[in-house]
Amino acid sequence: MKEVRCERCDNIIGMGCACPPDGSVPKAHPEERRVRQEWRRFPGNAILIKQNGKAHVPGACDHMTEDEVRPPKWGWILDPAPGDWDRISESSPAIATGGNAQLRATSRCMTCMGTLGG
């Protein structure tokens, strides 16, 4: 059976996706805040861009590992300008500078946003 990922959180539906079926954004509870894991190849402020246009931050979500982040499915920005993460949107995409530099992020991972506090 093929894994189907949620468009909102990028988790596998039925295996980590906690998005409400009505389309609303899941509520982050303080007790559920995740501790960021340290990664070796990417600095903590890097923006990782998956081929589906979703942006992630190294170690801020637990539904991917550092070993998965490889071209051509991934691109990245190792030293983003301050505020780049917060500006990611359809009208202000983050464009990869490393890995697959063809990739653009137009949305942010909900899990990463919860871990980062916003």
Short mmCIF file of N, CA and C in Angstrom, two decimals:
data_model
loop_
_atom_site.label_atom_id
_atom_site.label_comp_id
_atom_site.label_asym_id
_atom_site.label_seq_id
_atom_site.Cartn_x
_atom_site.Cartn_y
_atom_site.Cartn_z
N MET A 1 0.84 -1.18 0.00
CA MET A 1 0.00 0.00 0.00
C MET A 1 0.89 1.24 0.00
N LYS A 2 0.54 2.23 -0.83
CA LYS A 2 1.33 3.45 -0.97
C LYS A 2 1.07 4.38 0.21
N GLU A 3 2.13 4.97 0.73
CA GLU A 3 2.00 5.93 1.81
C GLU A 3 1.43 7.23 1.24
N VAL A 4 0.44 7.78 1.91
CA VAL A 4 -0.15 9.05 1.48
C VAL A 4 0.18 10.07 2.55
N ARG A 5 0.79 11.18 2.14
CA ARG A 5 1.17 12.23 3.08
C ARG A 5 0.14 13.35 3.09
N CYS A 6 -0.09 13.88 4.25
CA CYS A 6 -1.01 15.00 4.44
C CYS A 6 -0.41 16.26 3.81
N GLU A 7 -1.22 17.02 3.08
CA GLU A 7 -0.74 18.24 2.45
C GLU A 7 -0.45 19.34 3.47
N ARG A 8 -1.08 19.28 4.64
CA ARG A 8 -0.88 20.32 5.65
C ARG A 8 0.35 20.09 6.51
N CYS A 9 0.54 18.87 7.02
CA CYS A 9 1.65 18.63 7.95
C CYS A 9 2.77 17.79 7.36
N ASP A 10 2.53 17.18 6.21
CA ASP A 10 3.50 16.33 5.51
C ASP A 10 3.77 15.01 6.21
N ASN A 11 3.00 14.69 7.25
CA ASN A 11 3.10 13.38 7.90
C ASN A 11 2.30 12.36 7.10
N ILE A 12 2.58 11.09 7.32
CA ILE A 12 1.83 10.03 6.66
C ILE A 12 0.46 9.93 7.31
N ILE A 13 -0.60 9.96 6.50
CA ILE A 13 -1.96 9.87 7.02
C ILE A 13 -2.14 8.51 7.68
N GLY A 14 -2.61 8.54 8.92
CA GLY A 14 -2.79 7.33 9.70
C GLY A 14 -1.55 6.92 10.47
N MET A 15 -0.43 7.62 10.26
CA MET A 15 0.82 7.30 10.95
C MET A 15 1.55 8.59 11.32
N GLY A 16 0.92 9.42 12.12
CA GLY A 16 1.58 10.65 12.56
C GLY A 16 0.82 11.91 12.21
N CYS A 17 -0.04 11.87 11.21
CA CYS A 17 -0.83 13.05 10.85
C CYS A 17 -1.91 13.24 11.91
N ALA A 18 -1.89 14.40 12.55
CA ALA A 18 -2.90 14.70 13.57
C ALA A 18 -3.79 15.85 13.13
N CYS A 19 -3.80 16.17 11.85
CA CYS A 19 -4.61 17.27 11.35
C CYS A 19 -6.09 16.92 11.45
N PRO A 20 -6.90 17.85 11.91
CA PRO A 20 -8.33 17.61 11.97
C PRO A 20 -8.91 17.40 10.56
N PRO A 21 -9.85 16.48 10.39
CA PRO A 21 -10.41 16.21 9.07
C PRO A 21 -11.20 17.38 8.49
N ASP A 22 -11.57 18.37 9.33
CA ASP A 22 -12.35 19.50 8.81
C ASP A 22 -11.49 20.54 8.12
N GLY A 23 -10.16 20.32 8.07
CA GLY A 23 -9.27 21.25 7.38
C GLY A 23 -8.68 22.32 8.25
N SER A 24 -9.07 22.38 9.53
CA SER A 24 -8.51 23.38 10.43
C SER A 24 -7.09 22.99 10.82
N VAL A 25 -6.36 23.95 11.34
CA VAL A 25 -4.98 23.72 11.74
C VAL A 25 -4.96 23.02 13.09
N PRO A 26 -4.13 21.98 13.27
CA PRO A 26 -4.07 21.30 14.57
C PRO A 26 -3.58 22.24 15.66
N LYS A 27 -4.10 22.08 16.83
CA LYS A 27 -3.71 22.91 17.97
C LYS A 27 -2.45 22.33 18.61
N ALA A 28 -1.47 23.20 18.87
CA ALA A 28 -0.25 22.77 19.54
C ALA A 28 -0.45 22.92 21.04
N HIS A 29 -0.18 21.89 21.78
CA HIS A 29 -0.29 21.92 23.23
C HIS A 29 1.11 22.01 23.81
N PRO A 30 1.34 22.91 24.79
CA PRO A 30 2.68 23.08 25.34
C PRO A 30 3.34 21.78 25.79
N GLU A 31 2.55 20.86 26.36
CA GLU A 31 3.15 19.60 26.83
C GLU A 31 3.59 18.72 25.67
N GLU A 32 3.14 19.03 24.45
CA GLU A 32 3.53 18.23 23.29
C GLU A 32 4.74 18.81 22.56
N ARG A 33 5.26 19.93 23.04
CA ARG A 33 6.40 20.54 22.37
C ARG A 33 7.55 19.55 22.29
N ARG A 34 8.13 19.46 21.13
CA ARG A 34 9.21 18.50 20.92
C ARG A 34 10.55 19.15 21.21
N VAL A 35 11.50 18.34 21.63
CA VAL A 35 12.87 18.80 21.82
C VAL A 35 13.57 18.62 20.49
N ARG A 36 14.22 19.67 20.03
CA ARG A 36 14.91 19.60 18.74
C ARG A 36 16.11 18.66 18.84
N GLN A 37 16.23 17.80 17.85
CA GLN A 37 17.36 16.88 17.78
C GLN A 37 18.50 17.56 17.01
N GLU A 38 19.72 17.30 17.40
CA GLU A 38 20.87 17.88 16.71
C GLU A 38 21.18 17.09 15.44
N TRP A 39 21.44 17.80 14.38
CA TRP A 39 21.82 17.20 13.10
C TRP A 39 23.29 17.52 12.85
N ARG A 40 23.95 16.68 12.07
CA ARG A 40 25.38 16.84 11.81
C ARG A 40 25.67 17.69 10.58
N ARG A 41 24.94 17.49 9.49
CA ARG A 41 25.28 18.13 8.21
C ARG A 41 24.64 19.50 7.99
N PHE A 42 23.61 19.83 8.76
CA PHE A 42 22.89 21.07 8.53
C PHE A 42 22.83 21.90 9.81
N PRO A 43 23.11 23.21 9.72
CA PRO A 43 23.00 24.05 10.91
C PRO A 43 21.54 24.18 11.33
N GLY A 44 21.30 24.47 12.58
CA GLY A 44 19.95 24.54 13.13
C GLY A 44 19.06 25.61 12.52
N ASN A 45 19.65 26.62 11.87
CA ASN A 45 18.84 27.66 11.26
C ASN A 45 18.61 27.43 9.77
N ALA A 46 19.12 26.32 9.23
CA ALA A 46 18.95 26.03 7.80
C ALA A 46 17.47 25.82 7.49
N ILE A 47 17.11 26.08 6.25
CA ILE A 47 15.76 25.78 5.77
C ILE A 47 15.90 24.63 4.78
N LEU A 48 15.22 23.53 5.06
CA LEU A 48 15.24 22.36 4.20
C LEU A 48 13.98 22.39 3.35
N ILE A 49 14.12 22.15 2.05
CA ILE A 49 12.99 22.26 1.13
C ILE A 49 12.75 20.92 0.45
N LYS A 50 11.59 20.35 0.72
CA LYS A 50 11.21 19.08 0.12
C LYS A 50 10.59 19.32 -1.25
N GLN A 51 10.66 18.33 -2.11
CA GLN A 51 10.18 18.49 -3.48
C GLN A 51 8.70 18.84 -3.57
N ASN A 52 7.93 18.65 -2.50
CA ASN A 52 6.52 19.02 -2.50
C ASN A 52 6.29 20.48 -2.14
N GLY A 53 7.38 21.25 -1.94
CA GLY A 53 7.25 22.67 -1.64
C GLY A 53 7.13 23.00 -0.17
N LYS A 54 7.30 21.99 0.69
CA LYS A 54 7.18 22.19 2.13
C LYS A 54 8.57 22.47 2.72
N ALA A 55 8.65 23.49 3.58
CA ALA A 55 9.91 23.85 4.24
C ALA A 55 9.96 23.22 5.63
N HIS A 56 11.13 22.76 6.01
CA HIS A 56 11.38 22.16 7.32
C HIS A 56 12.63 22.80 7.92
N VAL A 57 12.82 22.61 9.22
CA VAL A 57 14.01 23.06 9.93
C VAL A 57 14.68 21.81 10.50
N PRO A 58 16.00 21.68 10.36
CA PRO A 58 16.68 20.48 10.86
C PRO A 58 16.36 20.18 12.32
N GLY A 59 15.88 18.98 12.56
CA GLY A 59 15.62 18.52 13.92
C GLY A 59 14.34 19.00 14.56
N ALA A 60 13.55 19.82 13.86
CA ALA A 60 12.34 20.37 14.47
C ALA A 60 11.12 19.48 14.30
N CYS A 61 11.20 18.46 13.46
CA CYS A 61 10.08 17.52 13.34
C CYS A 61 10.64 16.10 13.33
N ASP A 62 9.78 15.16 13.74
CA ASP A 62 10.26 13.79 13.88
C ASP A 62 9.78 12.87 12.78
N HIS A 63 9.23 13.42 11.69
CA HIS A 63 8.76 12.55 10.62
C HIS A 63 9.73 12.50 9.44
N MET A 64 10.97 12.92 9.68
CA MET A 64 12.03 12.77 8.69
C MET A 64 13.36 12.72 9.43
N THR A 65 14.35 12.16 8.78
CA THR A 65 15.68 12.08 9.37
C THR A 65 16.69 12.80 8.49
N GLU A 66 17.81 13.10 9.07
CA GLU A 66 18.88 13.78 8.32
C GLU A 66 19.31 12.94 7.12
N ASP A 67 19.32 11.62 7.27
CA ASP A 67 19.75 10.75 6.17
C ASP A 67 18.83 10.82 4.95
N GLU A 68 17.56 11.21 5.16
CA GLU A 68 16.62 11.33 4.05
C GLU A 68 16.85 12.60 3.22
N VAL A 69 17.47 13.60 3.81
CA VAL A 69 17.61 14.90 3.16
C VAL A 69 18.77 14.86 2.16
N ARG A 70 18.43 14.47 0.94
CA ARG A 70 19.41 14.34 -0.15
C ARG A 70 18.74 14.75 -1.46
N PRO A 71 19.54 15.35 -2.36
CA PRO A 71 18.99 15.66 -3.68
C PRO A 71 18.67 14.34 -4.40
N PRO A 72 17.77 14.26 -5.31
CA PRO A 72 17.02 15.38 -5.90
C PRO A 72 15.73 15.70 -5.16
N LYS A 73 15.37 14.93 -4.12
CA LYS A 73 14.10 15.18 -3.42
C LYS A 73 14.17 16.35 -2.47
N TRP A 74 15.36 16.82 -2.16
CA TRP A 74 15.54 17.89 -1.19
C TRP A 74 16.50 18.96 -1.71
N GLY A 75 16.23 20.18 -1.32
CA GLY A 75 17.15 21.30 -1.49
C GLY A 75 17.23 21.99 -0.14
N TRP A 76 18.12 22.97 -0.03
CA TRP A 76 18.26 23.64 1.26
C TRP A 76 18.88 25.01 1.11
N ILE A 77 18.71 25.78 2.18
CA ILE A 77 19.36 27.09 2.33
C ILE A 77 20.11 26.99 3.65
N LEU A 78 21.43 26.93 3.59
CA LEU A 78 22.23 26.72 4.80
C LEU A 78 22.30 27.94 5.69
N ASP A 79 22.28 29.14 5.11
CA ASP A 79 22.42 30.36 5.90
C ASP A 79 21.35 31.36 5.47
N PRO A 80 20.08 31.08 5.82
CA PRO A 80 19.01 31.98 5.40
C PRO A 80 19.10 33.34 6.09
N ALA A 81 18.59 34.36 5.43
CA ALA A 81 18.54 35.70 6.03
C ALA A 81 17.55 35.69 7.20
N PRO A 82 17.76 36.53 8.18
CA PRO A 82 16.80 36.60 9.29
C PRO A 82 15.38 36.85 8.76
N GLY A 83 14.43 36.10 9.29
CA GLY A 83 13.05 36.26 8.90
C GLY A 83 12.61 35.46 7.68
N ASP A 84 13.55 34.81 6.99
CA ASP A 84 13.18 34.04 5.79
C ASP A 84 12.16 32.95 6.11
N TRP A 85 12.35 32.24 7.21
CA TRP A 85 11.42 31.17 7.58
C TRP A 85 10.00 31.73 7.73
N ASP A 86 9.86 32.86 8.41
CA ASP A 86 8.55 33.44 8.66
C ASP A 86 7.87 33.97 7.40
N ARG A 87 8.65 34.32 6.39
CA ARG A 87 8.10 34.89 5.15
C ARG A 87 7.66 33.84 4.13
N ILE A 88 7.98 32.58 4.35
CA ILE A 88 7.67 31.56 3.35
C ILE A 88 6.18 31.51 3.07
N SER A 89 5.83 31.67 1.78
CA SER A 89 4.43 31.63 1.35
C SER A 89 4.42 31.49 -0.17
N GLU A 90 3.23 31.37 -0.75
CA GLU A 90 3.09 31.32 -2.21
C GLU A 90 3.69 32.58 -2.84
N SER A 91 3.47 33.72 -2.20
CA SER A 91 3.95 34.99 -2.77
C SER A 91 5.41 35.29 -2.41
N SER A 92 5.97 34.55 -1.47
CA SER A 92 7.36 34.75 -1.07
C SER A 92 8.04 33.40 -0.84
N PRO A 93 8.26 32.64 -1.91
CA PRO A 93 8.85 31.31 -1.74
C PRO A 93 10.33 31.37 -1.33
N ALA A 94 10.76 30.36 -0.59
CA ALA A 94 12.18 30.20 -0.28
C ALA A 94 12.77 29.34 -1.39
N ILE A 95 13.84 29.81 -2.00
CA ILE A 95 14.46 29.11 -3.13
C ILE A 95 15.75 28.45 -2.67
N ALA A 96 15.84 27.15 -2.90
CA ALA A 96 17.02 26.38 -2.46
C ALA A 96 18.30 26.92 -3.11
N THR A 97 19.36 26.95 -2.31
CA THR A 97 20.67 27.36 -2.81
C THR A 97 21.64 26.18 -2.84
N GLY A 98 21.25 25.05 -2.23
CA GLY A 98 22.07 23.86 -2.22
C GLY A 98 21.21 22.63 -2.43
N GLY A 99 21.85 21.49 -2.64
CA GLY A 99 21.09 20.27 -2.94
C GLY A 99 20.42 20.45 -4.29
N ASN A 100 19.14 20.20 -4.38
CA ASN A 100 18.38 20.46 -5.61
C ASN A 100 17.97 21.93 -5.60
N ALA A 101 18.77 22.76 -6.25
CA ALA A 101 18.54 24.21 -6.25
C ALA A 101 17.35 24.62 -7.11
N GLN A 102 16.65 23.66 -7.71
CA GLN A 102 15.44 23.95 -8.48
C GLN A 102 14.21 24.05 -7.56
N LEU A 103 14.35 23.61 -6.31
CA LEU A 103 13.19 23.53 -5.43
C LEU A 103 12.87 24.87 -4.77
N ARG A 104 11.55 25.09 -4.55
CA ARG A 104 11.04 26.29 -3.91
C ARG A 104 10.05 25.87 -2.82
N ALA A 105 10.17 26.47 -1.65
CA ALA A 105 9.22 26.20 -0.57
C ALA A 105 8.17 27.31 -0.56
N THR A 106 6.91 26.89 -0.55
CA THR A 106 5.81 27.86 -0.50
C THR A 106 4.96 27.70 0.76
N SER A 107 5.30 26.71 1.59
CA SER A 107 4.61 26.52 2.87
C SER A 107 5.59 25.93 3.88
N ARG A 108 5.23 26.04 5.15
CA ARG A 108 6.08 25.55 6.23
C ARG A 108 5.45 24.35 6.90
N CYS A 109 6.29 23.44 7.35
CA CYS A 109 5.83 22.24 8.08
C CYS A 109 5.18 22.68 9.40
N MET A 110 3.95 22.18 9.63
CA MET A 110 3.22 22.54 10.84
C MET A 110 3.93 22.02 12.10
N THR A 111 4.55 20.86 12.01
CA THR A 111 5.26 20.30 13.16
C THR A 111 6.47 21.18 13.50
N CYS A 112 7.22 21.58 12.48
CA CYS A 112 8.36 22.47 12.71
C CYS A 112 7.90 23.79 13.33
N MET A 113 6.80 24.33 12.82
CA MET A 113 6.28 25.59 13.37
C MET A 113 5.92 25.42 14.84
N GLY A 114 5.32 24.30 15.20
CA GLY A 114 4.97 24.06 16.60
C GLY A 114 6.19 23.95 17.49
N THR A 115 7.21 23.24 16.99
CA THR A 115 8.44 23.08 17.75
C THR A 115 9.16 24.42 17.93
N LEU A 116 9.12 25.24 16.89
CA LEU A 116 9.81 26.53 16.93
C LEU A 116 9.01 27.60 17.68
N GLY A 117 7.77 27.26 18.01
CA GLY A 117 6.96 28.20 18.78
C GLY A 117 6.23 29.21 17.93
N GLY A 118 5.93 28.87 16.69
CA GLY A 118 5.16 29.83 15.89
C GLY A 118 5.20 29.43 14.51
#
